[in-house]
C-alpha cells in the first residue's frame, strides 16, 4: 500500500520541501512516504497503526483516556552526549565542549548509513512549527522519520502539520531534519547538527531527546547558533508568570539542568497561606528570547507539550503535571499495572503488588531493580495543564523581569542570591554546576560544570556564547535581574535543608519582590541575599538555625569552588570574554 498524501495548497517554500523529501526518499528508499497533516483523523489512523505494529500499547482507557504506552530498547533510554556532534566548517566554532566532525565527512558517513535504510518501512514527513503562529521567533522544521512513535510525540510537542506549512516563507527557510532508527546499534548512533545548513541528521536511536528533532536539536543546538547570528537567545529555561493578589503579573525564566525540577517549578502551586497568588506555566524546558523595541527581553515557549520525567511526579510534588497526564499522553519506560494503569517510583499511593516493569518483566516490591526507568517520561499536550498561561499563544511572548539559574548542589551554594548586575549574572550562569542525572547516559550524581544548563545544548563555542549574552545586554534598557538558586543543599546528616516544590514559591516571591523594588536584601561577597526576617514565612515554621545553614557560604568550600570554576573557564579560555575574567577577580577580592 502506498500512502502518498499531499496538501491541496502550495504554501510558500513548498517546492523546496518537496525537493528535500525527494532527496532523502531517493537515499533511504522507503516503501512509502506519508505526509502528515496534523488532523484528528490522521491521529486516529496513526494510533491504530502504532498499536497494530506493537509500537504502542493502549493503557486502560477508563482511567487514562487517549493514553498509550511505549517501551524503548533498553540500550536507548536517554540522551547520548558522547554521540552528539556539532558539524561546523571549523572545529573552533563548535568549541571545546562539543564533539565535532567535519560536515563533509559526517554527511558522507550518515548518508552511507541512511542508504536503503527505510526499505520495507514508511518515511513520515512531519512538518512542525516551533513557537506560536505569526511570532517573529517562530521556526518551521520538516522532520523525516521512519518512527511512528516520533510522529505521535512530535504531534504533542510541536504545532504539527498543515499549520507549520502555512508558516513557511517563500525562501524555503525551514530546518531540514532526518531521523532513521536503523537497528538501534549504539555503535551506529549519531545525533548530528549542521548549523550552517540549518540541518539535523539523527540515526540509531528512538529515545525522545535524540529523535524529537524540534526539541533539543532545533530549539536549542541549531536555535542557539541562529540566535547568535540573528541577535536572540535560545535557552534551556522554563517560563512562568506570577500574578499577585492585586493582579500585577511578573514573568520569570529559569535555567536548571535536565531532570532538576524545571517542570515542577513551572507548574508550581503556591502554599495555601499565599492567598490570591497564582503561578501559570508558559513553558517547562525551552525559551527563545529577544530584545524588544521597548528595551525589555521578550520570551516565547517554542514547544506545545511537555516531555517530562515521570519518577518523583505525584499529587504532592506537582499536581498540575499529574492532571496534565491523565489523558492523551504517551508514557515511555514507566511500569504498568495489571489493569493497564501506569506506575513509577514516587507516584502517589501504595506500591502495587504486581507490575510489569519498563523492560517488560514481572516486578514485585521485592524486586531489586526499579520498576520504571529513572528517565522514564510522559509526553503530554500543554492544553492539558490546568495552570497553562494564556500568553503561551501570544506571538510576541512575554517580557521577562527575572532570570534564575540553578543547579543541584549538596554543598556550597545557598538557597538564593541575586547578582549585582547583568555581567555578574552572566558570570553566575557561566560558572553554574550541577550533579548529573538520568536524563543523559553516563555516571549519575557527579558534579559537573553546566553553564546556564546549556552544556549539552549549546550549538557553538561556549566562549562566544557568553559573549553573546553580554552583547544582548546592549540591546536592553530594562534588563531582567539575575538570580541563583539551589533547592538541593544538604545538611550534615545528609538530608535536604529546604523542603522544595511548592515551598519554592517563597523564593520566587522574594525574586519578584526584588524586581519590583519591594524587598530589601543584604549585600554579601557573593551577591544580594534575603535576611531571615525579610523572607515570607507565613504558614511554614522554619528554624533560624536551619536557615543559617541553608544560606551559609563557607570560605573553604568557596575556595575549592573558585579553583574548580577556573578549571572550566580555562577550557574555553581562547574565547572567554574579559568581563568574566574581571568578575572572577572581583569575586576573589570580595571573598
Ligand atoms: C529534557 C532534557 O528531556 O533536558 O528536557 O534532557
Ligand atoms: Mn531539558
CSV table of C-alpha atoms in Angstrom, one decimal, residues 274-585:
chain,number,residue,atom,x,y,z
A,274,UNK,CA,-0.3,32.8,49.9
A,275,UNK,CA,-3.9,33.6,49.2
A,276,UNK,CA,-4.6,35.2,45.8
A,277,UNK,CA,-1.2,34.5,44.3
A,278,UNK,CA,-1.2,32.4,41.1
A,279,UNK,CA,1.6,30.8,39.1
A,280,UNK,CA,0.9,29.9,35.5
A,281,UNK,CA,3.1,27.9,33.1
A,282,UNK,CA,4.3,29.3,29.8
A,283,UNK,CA,7.0,26.6,29.2
A,284,UNK,CA,8.8,23.9,31.1
A,285,UNK,CA,12.0,23.4,29.2
A,286,UNK,CA,12.9,25.9,26.4
A,287,UNK,CA,12.7,29.6,26.0
A,288,UNK,CA,13.5,31.8,22.9
A,289,UNK,CA,14.2,35.4,24.0
A,290,UNK,CA,14.8,38.5,22.0
A,291,UNK,CA,15.2,42.2,22.9
A,292,UNK,CA,12.0,44.0,22.2
A,293,UNK,CA,11.6,47.5,20.7
A,294,UNK,CA,10.8,48.6,24.3
A,295,UNK,CA,14.2,47.6,25.6
A,296,UNK,CA,12.9,44.6,27.5
A,297,UNK,CA,13.7,40.9,26.9
A,298,UNK,CA,10.7,39.1,25.4
A,299,UNK,CA,10.3,35.3,25.6
A,300,UNK,CA,8.3,32.6,23.9
A,301,UNK,CA,8.0,28.9,24.5
A,302,UNK,CA,8.7,27.2,21.2
A,303,UNK,CA,7.1,23.9,22.3
A,304,UNK,CA,3.5,22.8,22.6
A,305,UNK,CA,3.8,19.9,25.1
A,306,UNK,CA,5.8,18.5,28.0
A,307,UNK,CA,8.3,15.7,27.7
A,308,UNK,CA,8.7,15.3,31.5
A,309,UNK,CA,10.4,12.9,33.8
A,310,UNK,CA,7.9,10.6,35.5
A,311,UNK,CA,9.6,9.3,38.6
A,312,UNK,CA,9.0,11.5,41.6
A,313,UNK,CA,6.0,13.2,40.0
A,314,UNK,CA,2.9,12.9,42.2
A,315,UNK,CA,0.0,14.9,43.5
A,316,UNK,CA,2.1,16.4,46.3
A,317,UNK,CA,5.2,17.4,44.2
A,318,UNK,CA,3.4,18.5,41.0
A,319,UNK,CA,-0.5,18.3,41.0
A,320,UNK,CA,-0.7,20.2,37.7
A,321,UNK,CA,1.6,17.8,36.0
A,322,UNK,CA,-0.4,14.9,37.3
A,323,UNK,CA,-3.6,16.5,35.9
A,324,UNK,CA,-1.8,17.1,32.6
A,325,UNK,CA,-1.0,13.4,32.1
A,326,UNK,CA,-4.4,11.9,32.7
A,327,UNK,CA,-5.4,11.9,29.1
A,328,UNK,CA,-3.9,12.0,25.6
A,329,UNK,CA,-0.4,11.2,26.9
A,330,UNK,CA,2.3,8.9,25.7
A,331,UNK,CA,4.2,7.2,28.5
A,332,UNK,CA,7.6,5.8,27.8
A,333,UNK,CA,9.5,3.3,30.0
A,334,UNK,CA,7.3,3.6,33.1
A,335,UNK,CA,5.9,0.5,34.8
A,336,UNK,CA,2.4,-0.8,34.0
A,337,UNK,CA,-0.2,-2.3,36.5
A,338,UNK,CA,-2.2,-5.4,35.7
A,339,UNK,CA,-5.3,-3.3,34.9
A,340,UNK,CA,-3.5,-1.0,32.5
A,341,UNK,CA,-2.6,1.9,34.7
A,342,UNK,CA,0.9,3.4,34.9
A,343,UNK,CA,3.3,3.5,37.9
A,344,UNK,CA,6.7,4.8,38.8
A,345,UNK,CA,8.8,5.2,41.8
A,346,UNK,CA,7.5,8.2,43.8
A,347,UNK,CA,3.9,8.0,42.4
A,348,UNK,CA,1.0,8.5,44.9
A,349,UNK,CA,-0.5,5.7,46.8
A,350,UNK,CA,0.8,2.3,47.9
A,351,UNK,CA,3.4,0.4,45.9
A,352,UNK,CA,1.4,-2.1,43.7
A,353,UNK,CA,1.9,-5.8,44.5
A,354,UNK,CA,2.5,-6.7,40.9
A,355,UNK,CA,3.7,-4.7,37.9
A,356,UNK,CA,5.3,-5.2,34.5
A,357,UNK,CA,8.5,-3.2,34.7
A,358,UNK,CA,9.9,-0.9,32.0
A,359,UNK,CA,11.8,-3.8,30.4
A,360,UNK,CA,8.6,-5.9,30.2
A,361,UNK,CA,9.4,-8.3,33.1
A,362,UNK,CA,7.2,-9.1,36.1
A,363,UNK,CA,8.0,-6.9,39.1
A,364,UNK,CA,7.1,-7.0,42.8
A,365,UNK,CA,8.1,-4.7,45.7
A,366,UNK,CA,10.8,-7.3,46.5
A,367,UNK,CA,12.5,-6.8,43.1
A,368,UNK,CA,15.9,-5.3,43.3
A,369,UNK,CA,15.6,-3.2,40.2
A,370,UNK,CA,13.5,-0.1,39.6
A,371,UNK,CA,10.0,-0.7,38.1
A,372,UNK,CA,10.2,2.5,36.0
A,373,UNK,CA,13.4,3.6,34.3
A,374,UNK,CA,14.7,6.7,36.3
A,375,UNK,CA,14.5,8.6,33.0
A,376,UNK,CA,11.0,7.3,32.1
A,377,UNK,CA,8.9,10.0,30.6
A,378,UNK,CA,5.4,11.3,29.8
A,379,UNK,CA,4.6,13.3,26.6
A,380,UNK,CA,1.6,15.4,27.3
A,381,UNK,CA,-0.1,18.3,25.4
A,382,UNK,CA,0.3,21.7,27.1
A,383,UNK,CA,-3.5,22.2,26.8
A,384,UNK,CA,-4.0,19.6,29.5
A,385,UNK,CA,-2.2,21.8,32.0
A,386,UNK,CA,-4.8,23.4,34.3
A,387,UNK,CA,-2.2,26.2,35.0
A,388,UNK,CA,-1.4,27.0,31.4
A,389,UNK,CA,-0.9,30.7,30.9
A,390,UNK,CA,-2.9,32.2,28.0
A,391,UNK,CA,0.2,34.2,27.0
A,392,UNK,CA,1.7,30.9,25.7
A,393,UNK,CA,0.0,31.6,22.3
A,394,UNK,CA,1.0,35.3,22.1
A,395,UNK,CA,3.2,35.8,19.1
A,396,UNK,CA,5.4,38.4,20.9
A,397,UNK,CA,5.6,36.3,24.1
A,398,UNK,CA,6.1,37.9,27.5
A,399,UNK,CA,8.5,40.5,28.9
A,400,UNK,CA,11.0,38.8,31.4
A,401,UNK,CA,11.7,40.5,34.7
A,402,UNK,CA,13.9,37.8,36.3
A,403,UNK,CA,16.2,35.1,35.1
A,404,UNK,CA,17.0,32.4,37.6
A,405,UNK,CA,20.0,30.0,37.3
A,406,UNK,CA,20.1,26.9,39.5
A,407,UNK,CA,21.9,23.6,39.9
A,408,UNK,CA,21.6,20.5,42.0
A,409,UNK,CA,24.3,21.1,44.7
A,410,UNK,CA,24.6,19.2,48.0
A,411,UNK,CA,27.1,21.8,49.3
A,412,UNK,CA,28.5,25.3,48.7
A,413,UNK,CA,25.5,27.1,47.0
A,414,UNK,CA,23.0,28.8,49.3
A,415,UNK,CA,19.2,28.7,48.7
A,416,UNK,CA,19.1,32.0,46.8
A,417,UNK,CA,21.1,35.1,46.0
A,418,UNK,CA,20.9,37.9,43.5
A,419,UNK,CA,23.7,39.1,41.1
A,420,UNK,CA,24.9,42.6,41.4
A,421,UNK,CA,24.2,43.3,37.7
A,422,UNK,CA,23.9,41.6,34.3
A,423,UNK,CA,27.6,40.9,33.8
A,424,UNK,CA,27.8,39.3,37.3
A,425,UNK,CA,24.6,37.4,36.5
A,426,UNK,CA,26.2,36.1,33.3
A,427,UNK,CA,29.2,35.0,35.4
A,428,UNK,CA,26.8,33.1,37.7
A,429,UNK,CA,25.3,31.3,34.7
A,430,UNK,CA,28.7,30.7,33.1
A,431,UNK,CA,30.0,29.0,36.3
A,432,UNK,CA,26.9,27.0,37.2
A,433,UNK,CA,27.4,23.4,38.2
A,434,UNK,CA,25.1,20.5,38.9
A,435,UNK,CA,25.0,16.8,39.8
A,436,UNK,CA,24.4,14.7,36.7
A,437,UNK,CA,21.0,13.0,36.4
A,438,UNK,CA,19.5,10.1,34.4
A,439,UNK,CA,18.4,12.4,31.6
A,440,UNK,CA,21.7,11.7,29.9
A,441,UNK,CA,23.6,8.4,29.6
A,442,UNK,CA,26.6,8.3,31.9
A,443,UNK,CA,27.6,8.4,35.6
A,444,UNK,CA,24.9,9.8,38.0
A,445,UNK,CA,25.4,12.3,40.8
A,446,UNK,CA,28.7,13.6,39.7
A,447,UNK,CA,29.0,17.4,39.9
A,448,UNK,CA,30.0,18.9,36.6
A,449,UNK,CA,30.0,22.4,35.2
A,450,UNK,CA,26.9,23.1,33.2
A,451,UNK,CA,26.9,26.7,32.2
A,452,UNK,CA,23.4,28.1,32.0
A,453,UNK,CA,22.2,24.4,31.9
A,454,UNK,CA,23.3,24.6,28.2
A,455,UNK,CA,26.5,22.4,28.3
A,456,UNK,CA,24.8,19.6,26.2
A,457,UNK,CA,22.8,22.0,24.1
A,458,UNK,CA,24.9,25.0,23.0
A,459,UNK,CA,25.5,24.7,19.3
A,460,UNK,CA,28.7,26.7,19.2
A,461,UNK,CA,31.7,27.8,21.2
A,462,UNK,CA,30.8,28.4,24.9
A,463,UNK,CA,33.1,31.4,25.0
A,464,UNK,CA,31.3,33.0,22.1
A,465,UNK,CA,28.0,32.1,23.8
A,466,UNK,CA,29.0,34.1,27.0
A,467,UNK,CA,30.0,37.0,24.7
A,468,UNK,CA,26.6,36.8,23.0
A,469,UNK,CA,24.9,37.1,26.4
A,470,UNK,CA,27.0,40.2,27.2
A,471,UNK,CA,26.1,41.7,23.8
A,472,UNK,CA,22.4,41.1,24.3
A,473,UNK,CA,22.6,43.4,27.4
A,474,UNK,CA,23.5,46.3,25.0
A,475,UNK,CA,20.0,46.0,23.4
A,476,UNK,CA,18.2,46.2,26.7
A,477,UNK,CA,17.2,49.3,28.6
A,478,UNK,CA,15.4,47.3,31.3
A,479,UNK,CA,17.3,44.0,31.6
A,480,UNK,CA,16.0,41.2,33.7
A,481,UNK,CA,17.5,40.8,37.2
A,482,UNK,CA,19.6,37.6,37.5
A,483,UNK,CA,19.4,35.2,40.5
A,484,UNK,CA,21.0,31.9,41.5
A,485,UNK,CA,19.1,29.2,43.5
A,486,UNK,CA,19.8,25.8,44.9
A,487,UNK,CA,16.9,23.6,46.1
A,488,UNK,CA,19.2,20.6,46.8
A,489,UNK,CA,21.6,21.7,49.6
A,490,UNK,CA,22.0,19.0,52.3
A,491,UNK,CA,22.8,19.3,56.0
A,492,UNK,CA,25.5,17.4,57.9
A,493,UNK,CA,23.1,14.4,58.3
A,494,UNK,CA,22.7,14.2,54.5
A,495,UNK,CA,19.1,15.3,54.5
A,496,UNK,CA,17.8,18.2,52.4
A,497,UNK,CA,17.7,21.6,54.2
A,498,UNK,CA,14.9,23.0,52.1
A,499,UNK,CA,11.5,21.4,51.5
A,500,UNK,CA,11.4,22.4,47.9
A,501,UNK,CA,8.4,22.0,45.5
A,502,UNK,CA,5.5,24.4,46.4
A,503,UNK,CA,7.6,26.0,49.1
A,504,UNK,CA,9.9,27.3,46.3
A,505,UNK,CA,7.2,29.9,45.8
A,506,UNK,CA,8.7,31.7,48.8
A,507,UNK,CA,12.0,32.1,46.9
A,508,UNK,CA,10.1,33.0,43.7
A,509,UNK,CA,8.1,35.7,45.6
A,510,UNK,CA,11.4,37.2,47.0
A,511,UNK,CA,12.8,37.3,43.4
A,512,UNK,CA,9.7,39.1,42.2
A,513,UNK,CA,9.6,41.5,45.1
A,514,UNK,CA,13.3,42.3,44.3
A,515,UNK,CA,12.5,43.0,40.7
A,516,UNK,CA,9.6,45.3,41.8
A,517,UNK,CA,11.7,47.1,44.4
A,518,UNK,CA,9.5,45.6,47.2
A,519,UNK,CA,12.1,43.5,49.1
A,520,UNK,CA,15.2,44.6,51.0
A,521,UNK,CA,18.4,42.5,50.8
A,522,UNK,CA,21.9,42.2,52.4
A,523,UNK,CA,25.0,42.8,50.3
A,524,UNK,CA,27.4,39.9,50.7
A,525,UNK,CA,30.6,38.7,48.9
A,526,UNK,CA,28.6,36.5,46.5
A,527,UNK,CA,25.6,38.7,45.9
A,528,UNK,CA,22.4,40.1,47.4
A,529,UNK,CA,20.8,37.8,49.9
A,530,UNK,CA,17.5,37.9,51.9
A,531,UNK,CA,17.7,38.1,55.7
A,532,UNK,CA,15.8,35.5,57.7
A,533,UNK,CA,13.2,38.1,58.9
A,534,UNK,CA,12.8,39.5,55.4
A,535,UNK,CA,11.6,36.2,54.0
A,536,UNK,CA,7.9,35.5,53.8
A,537,UNK,CA,7.4,32.6,56.3
A,538,UNK,CA,3.6,32.7,56.6
A,539,UNK,CA,2.4,29.1,57.1
A,540,UNK,CA,5.8,27.5,57.3
A,541,UNK,CA,7.6,27.0,60.6
A,542,UNK,CA,11.3,27.1,59.8
A,543,UNK,CA,14.2,27.3,62.3
A,544,UNK,CA,16.6,30.3,62.0
A,545,UNK,CA,19.5,27.8,62.6
A,546,UNK,CA,18.4,25.8,59.6
A,547,UNK,CA,18.1,29.0,57.5
A,548,UNK,CA,21.6,29.9,58.5
A,549,UNK,CA,22.9,26.6,57.4
A,550,UNK,CA,21.0,26.8,54.1
A,551,UNK,CA,22.2,30.3,53.3
A,552,UNK,CA,25.8,29.9,54.5
A,553,UNK,CA,28.7,30.4,52.1
A,554,UNK,CA,31.7,28.7,53.5
A,555,UNK,CA,35.2,30.2,52.8
A,556,UNK,CA,36.9,26.8,52.4
A,557,UNK,CA,34.1,25.5,50.1
A,558,UNK,CA,34.2,28.7,48.0
A,559,UNK,CA,38.0,28.5,47.6
A,560,UNK,CA,37.5,25.0,46.2
A,561,UNK,CA,34.6,26.2,44.1
A,562,UNK,CA,36.7,29.1,42.6
A,563,UNK,CA,39.5,26.7,41.6
A,564,UNK,CA,37.1,24.4,40.0
A,565,UNK,CA,35.4,27.2,38.2
A,566,UNK,CA,38.8,28.2,36.9
A,567,UNK,CA,39.4,24.7,35.6
A,568,UNK,CA,36.3,25.0,33.4
A,569,UNK,CA,36.9,28.6,32.4
A,570,UNK,CA,40.4,27.5,31.2
A,571,UNK,CA,38.8,25.1,28.7
A,572,UNK,CA,37.1,28.0,26.9
A,573,UNK,CA,39.8,30.5,27.6
A,574,UNK,CA,40.6,31.2,24.0
A,575,UNK,CA,37.2,32.9,23.6
A,576,UNK,CA,36.4,33.8,27.2
A,577,UNK,CA,35.1,37.5,27.4
A,578,UNK,CA,37.4,39.6,29.5
A,579,UNK,CA,34.4,40.7,31.5
A,580,UNK,CA,34.1,37.3,33.0
A,581,UNK,CA,37.8,37.2,33.9
A,582,UNK,CA,37.3,40.5,35.8
A,583,UNK,CA,34.2,39.2,37.5
A,584,UNK,CA,36.3,36.3,38.8
A,585,UNK,CA,38.9,38.7,40.1
